[in-house]
mmCIF file of C-alpha atoms and ligand atoms in Angstrom:
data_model
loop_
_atom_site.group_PDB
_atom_site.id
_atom_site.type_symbol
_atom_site.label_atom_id
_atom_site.label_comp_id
_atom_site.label_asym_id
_atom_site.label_seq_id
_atom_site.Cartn_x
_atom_site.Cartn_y
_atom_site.Cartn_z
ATOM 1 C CA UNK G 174 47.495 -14.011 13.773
ATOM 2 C CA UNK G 175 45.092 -16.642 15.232
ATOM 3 C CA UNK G 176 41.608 -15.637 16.392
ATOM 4 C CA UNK G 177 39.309 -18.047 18.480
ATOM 5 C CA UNK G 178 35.559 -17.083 18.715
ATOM 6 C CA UNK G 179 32.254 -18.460 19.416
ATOM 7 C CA UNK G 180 29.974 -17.214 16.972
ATOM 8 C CA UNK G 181 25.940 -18.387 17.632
ATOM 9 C CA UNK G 182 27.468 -20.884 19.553
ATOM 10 C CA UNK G 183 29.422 -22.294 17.345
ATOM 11 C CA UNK G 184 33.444 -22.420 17.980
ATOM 12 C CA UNK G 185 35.843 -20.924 15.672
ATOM 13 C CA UNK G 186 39.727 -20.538 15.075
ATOM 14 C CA UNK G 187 41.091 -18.673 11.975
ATOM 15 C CA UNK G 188 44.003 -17.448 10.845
ATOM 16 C CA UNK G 189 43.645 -13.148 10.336
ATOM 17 C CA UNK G 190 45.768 -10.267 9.377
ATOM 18 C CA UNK G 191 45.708 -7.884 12.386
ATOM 19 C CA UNK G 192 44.590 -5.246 10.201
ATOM 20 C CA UNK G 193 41.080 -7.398 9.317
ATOM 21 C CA UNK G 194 38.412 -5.960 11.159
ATOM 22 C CA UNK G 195 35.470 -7.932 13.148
ATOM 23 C CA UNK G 196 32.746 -7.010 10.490
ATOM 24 C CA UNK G 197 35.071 -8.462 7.696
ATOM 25 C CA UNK G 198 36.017 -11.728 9.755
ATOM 26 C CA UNK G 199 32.057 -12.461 9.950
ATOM 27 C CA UNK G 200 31.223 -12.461 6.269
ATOM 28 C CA UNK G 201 34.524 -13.313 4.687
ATOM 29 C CA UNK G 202 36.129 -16.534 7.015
ATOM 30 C CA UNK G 203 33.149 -17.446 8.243
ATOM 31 C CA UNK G 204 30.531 -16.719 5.675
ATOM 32 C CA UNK G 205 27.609 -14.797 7.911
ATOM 33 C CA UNK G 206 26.838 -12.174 5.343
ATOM 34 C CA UNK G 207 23.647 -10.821 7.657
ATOM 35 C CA UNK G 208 26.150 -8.243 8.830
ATOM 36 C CA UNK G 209 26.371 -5.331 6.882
ATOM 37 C CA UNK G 210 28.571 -2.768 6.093
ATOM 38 C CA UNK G 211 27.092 0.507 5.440
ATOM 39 C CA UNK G 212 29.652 3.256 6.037
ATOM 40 C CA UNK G 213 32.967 1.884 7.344
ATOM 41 C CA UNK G 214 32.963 4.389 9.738
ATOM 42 C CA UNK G 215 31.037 3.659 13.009
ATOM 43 C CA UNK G 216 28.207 5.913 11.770
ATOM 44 C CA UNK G 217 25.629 3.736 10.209
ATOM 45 C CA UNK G 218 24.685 0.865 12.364
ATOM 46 C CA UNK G 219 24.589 -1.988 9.826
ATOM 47 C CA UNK G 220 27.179 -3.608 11.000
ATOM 48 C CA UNK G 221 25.870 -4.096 14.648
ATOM 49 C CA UNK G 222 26.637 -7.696 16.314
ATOM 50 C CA UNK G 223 26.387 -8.421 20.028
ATOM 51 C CA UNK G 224 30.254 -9.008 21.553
ATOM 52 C CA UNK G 225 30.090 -10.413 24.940
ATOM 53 C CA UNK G 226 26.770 -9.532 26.031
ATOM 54 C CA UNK G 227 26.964 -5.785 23.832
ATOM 55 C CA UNK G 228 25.728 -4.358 20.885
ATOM 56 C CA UNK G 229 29.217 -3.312 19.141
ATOM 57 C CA UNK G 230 29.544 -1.914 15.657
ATOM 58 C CA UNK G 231 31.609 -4.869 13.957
ATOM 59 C CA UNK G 232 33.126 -2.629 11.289
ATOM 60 C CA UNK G 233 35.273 -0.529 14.198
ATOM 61 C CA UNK G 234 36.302 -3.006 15.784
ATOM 62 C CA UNK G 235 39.251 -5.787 15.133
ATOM 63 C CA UNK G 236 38.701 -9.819 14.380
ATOM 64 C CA UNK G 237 42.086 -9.893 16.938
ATOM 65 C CA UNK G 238 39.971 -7.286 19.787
ATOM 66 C CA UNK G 239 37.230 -10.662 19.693
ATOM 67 C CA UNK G 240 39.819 -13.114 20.753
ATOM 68 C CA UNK G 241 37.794 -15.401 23.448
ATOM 69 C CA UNK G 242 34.921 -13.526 22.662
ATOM 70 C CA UNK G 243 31.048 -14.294 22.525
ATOM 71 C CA UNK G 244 29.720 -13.047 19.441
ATOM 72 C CA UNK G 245 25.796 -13.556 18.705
ATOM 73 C CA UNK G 246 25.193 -12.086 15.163
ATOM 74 C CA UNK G 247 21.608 -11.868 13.399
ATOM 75 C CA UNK G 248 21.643 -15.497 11.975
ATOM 76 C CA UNK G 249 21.773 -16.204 15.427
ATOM 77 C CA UNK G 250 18.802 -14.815 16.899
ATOM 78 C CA UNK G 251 16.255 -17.244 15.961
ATOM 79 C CA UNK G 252 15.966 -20.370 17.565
ATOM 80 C CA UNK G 253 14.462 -24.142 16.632
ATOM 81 C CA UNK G 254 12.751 -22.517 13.563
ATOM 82 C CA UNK G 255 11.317 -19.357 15.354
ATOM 83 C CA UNK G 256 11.547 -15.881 14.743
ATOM 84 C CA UNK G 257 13.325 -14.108 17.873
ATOM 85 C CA UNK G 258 10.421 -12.107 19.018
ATOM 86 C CA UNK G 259 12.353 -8.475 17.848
ATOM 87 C CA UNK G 260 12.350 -10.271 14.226
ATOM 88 C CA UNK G 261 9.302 -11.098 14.515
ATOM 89 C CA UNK G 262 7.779 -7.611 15.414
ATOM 90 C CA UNK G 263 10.120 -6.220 12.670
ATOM 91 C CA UNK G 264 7.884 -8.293 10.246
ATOM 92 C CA UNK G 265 4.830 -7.820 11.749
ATOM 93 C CA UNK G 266 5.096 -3.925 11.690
ATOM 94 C CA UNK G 267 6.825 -4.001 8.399
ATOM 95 C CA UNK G 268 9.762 -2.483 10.146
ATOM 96 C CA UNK G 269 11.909 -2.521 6.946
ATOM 97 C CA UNK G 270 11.667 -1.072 3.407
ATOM 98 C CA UNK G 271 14.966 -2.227 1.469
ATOM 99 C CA UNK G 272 16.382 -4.229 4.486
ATOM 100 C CA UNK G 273 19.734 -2.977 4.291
ATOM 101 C CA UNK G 274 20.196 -1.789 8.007
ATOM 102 C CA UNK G 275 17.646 -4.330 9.525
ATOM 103 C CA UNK G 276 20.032 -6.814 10.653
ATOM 104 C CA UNK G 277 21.860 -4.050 12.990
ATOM 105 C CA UNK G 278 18.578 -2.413 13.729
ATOM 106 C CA UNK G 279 16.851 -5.429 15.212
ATOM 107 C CA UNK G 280 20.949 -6.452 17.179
ATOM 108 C CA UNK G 281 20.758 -2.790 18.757
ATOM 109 C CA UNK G 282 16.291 -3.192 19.336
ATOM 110 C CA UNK G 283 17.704 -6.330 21.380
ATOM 111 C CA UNK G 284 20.481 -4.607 23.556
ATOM 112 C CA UNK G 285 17.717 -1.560 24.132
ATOM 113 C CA UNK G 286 14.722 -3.845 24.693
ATOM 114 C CA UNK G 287 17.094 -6.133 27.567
ATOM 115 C CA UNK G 288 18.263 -2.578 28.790
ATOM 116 C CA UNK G 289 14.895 -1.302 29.104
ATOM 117 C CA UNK G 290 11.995 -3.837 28.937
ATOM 118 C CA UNK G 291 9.094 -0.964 28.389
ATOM 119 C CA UNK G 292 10.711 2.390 26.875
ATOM 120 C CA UNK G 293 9.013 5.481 25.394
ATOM 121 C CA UNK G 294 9.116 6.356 21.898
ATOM 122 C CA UNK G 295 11.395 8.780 23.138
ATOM 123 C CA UNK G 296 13.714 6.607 24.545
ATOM 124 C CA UNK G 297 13.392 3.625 21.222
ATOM 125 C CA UNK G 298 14.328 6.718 19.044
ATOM 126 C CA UNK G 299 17.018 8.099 21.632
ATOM 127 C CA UNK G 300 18.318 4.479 21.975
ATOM 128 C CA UNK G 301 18.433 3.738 18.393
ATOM 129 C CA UNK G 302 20.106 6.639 17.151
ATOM 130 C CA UNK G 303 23.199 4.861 16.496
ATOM 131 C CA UNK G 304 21.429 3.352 13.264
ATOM 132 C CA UNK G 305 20.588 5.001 10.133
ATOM 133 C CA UNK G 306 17.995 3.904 8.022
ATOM 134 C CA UNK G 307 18.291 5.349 4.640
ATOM 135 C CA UNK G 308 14.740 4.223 3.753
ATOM 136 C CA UNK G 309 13.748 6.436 6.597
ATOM 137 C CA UNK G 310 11.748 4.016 7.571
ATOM 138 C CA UNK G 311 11.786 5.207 11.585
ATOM 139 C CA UNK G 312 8.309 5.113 11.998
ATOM 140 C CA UNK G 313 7.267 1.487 11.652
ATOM 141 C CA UNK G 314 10.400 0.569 13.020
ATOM 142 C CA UNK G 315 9.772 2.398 16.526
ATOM 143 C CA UNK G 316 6.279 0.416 16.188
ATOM 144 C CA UNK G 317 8.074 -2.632 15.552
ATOM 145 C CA UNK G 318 10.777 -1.823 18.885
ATOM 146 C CA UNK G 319 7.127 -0.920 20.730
ATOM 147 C CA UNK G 320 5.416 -4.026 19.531
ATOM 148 C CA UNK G 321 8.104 -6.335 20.588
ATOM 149 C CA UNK G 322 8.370 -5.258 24.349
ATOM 150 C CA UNK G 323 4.548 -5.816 24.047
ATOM 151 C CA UNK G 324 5.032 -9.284 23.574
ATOM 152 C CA UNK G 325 7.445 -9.973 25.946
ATOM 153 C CA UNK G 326 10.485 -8.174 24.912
ATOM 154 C CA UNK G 327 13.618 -10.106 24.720
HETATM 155 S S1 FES J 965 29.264 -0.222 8.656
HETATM 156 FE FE1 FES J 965 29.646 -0.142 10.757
HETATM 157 S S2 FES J 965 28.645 1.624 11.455
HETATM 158 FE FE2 FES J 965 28.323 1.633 9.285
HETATM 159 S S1 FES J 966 15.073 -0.329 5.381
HETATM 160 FE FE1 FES J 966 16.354 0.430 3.819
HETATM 161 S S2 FES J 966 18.016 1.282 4.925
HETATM 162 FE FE2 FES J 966 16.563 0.827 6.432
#
């Protein structure tokens, strides 16, 4: 089946089995390998990616579901050589220990930070819970959530 995206505004058409799913599409036909796969089974979080204006776990969902769709993935987040200002925080607060979930950490931090521009710990934690970090890194990275709506948020 064909499947026509924009991916960090970039226009794509591929060829797909219906069975290939949207997490699979990204790093296979069109090479973003930022997107992880951690579990395969909508638990984890590493596979985040925004789809039309959401935070979506990639590895539940279909390349064909995506047809016409918006997709912004974590190469796409920083612009003319700058750090999107969730990245940034993320490095500033050493937000990360082996890395592995970051990229679907700091997709969901967006969604929650555009959702709510000043949330509690409380509500970073609550609104993060989607994503796992098996470094347990939680801590630095609810600094890192805090520190970014600090400097302006999204
Ligand atoms: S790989 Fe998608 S939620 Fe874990
Ligand atoms: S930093 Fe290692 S899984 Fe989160």
């Amino acid at each position: 089946m064909k499947v026509s995206v924009t991916v960090n505004s970039t226009a794509y058409e591929r060829d797909v089995e219906p069975r290939t799913l949207l997490v699979h599409f990204l790093r296979d036909h069109l090479g973003l390998m930022g997107t992880n796969i951690g579990c395969d089974t909508s638990q984890c979080g590493a596979c985040t990616i925004h789809m039309n204006g959401m935070a979506v776990k990639s590895c539940t969902t279909l390349a064909v579901q995506a047809e016409g769709a918006e997709i912004v993935t974590i190469e796409g987040l920083a612009s003319n050589g700058q750090l999107h200002p969730m990245q940034q925080a993320f490095w500033d607060n050493h937000g990360l220990q082996c890395g592995y979930c970051t990229p679907g950490m700091i997709m969901s931090a967006v969604k929650l930070v555009e959702n709510n521009s000043q949330p509690s710990e409380a509500e970073i934690r609550q609104g993060l819970e989607g994503n796992l970090c098996r470094c347990t890194g939680y801590n630095n990275i609810v600094k890192a959530v805090k520190a970014a709506t600090i400097a302006g948020g999204d």
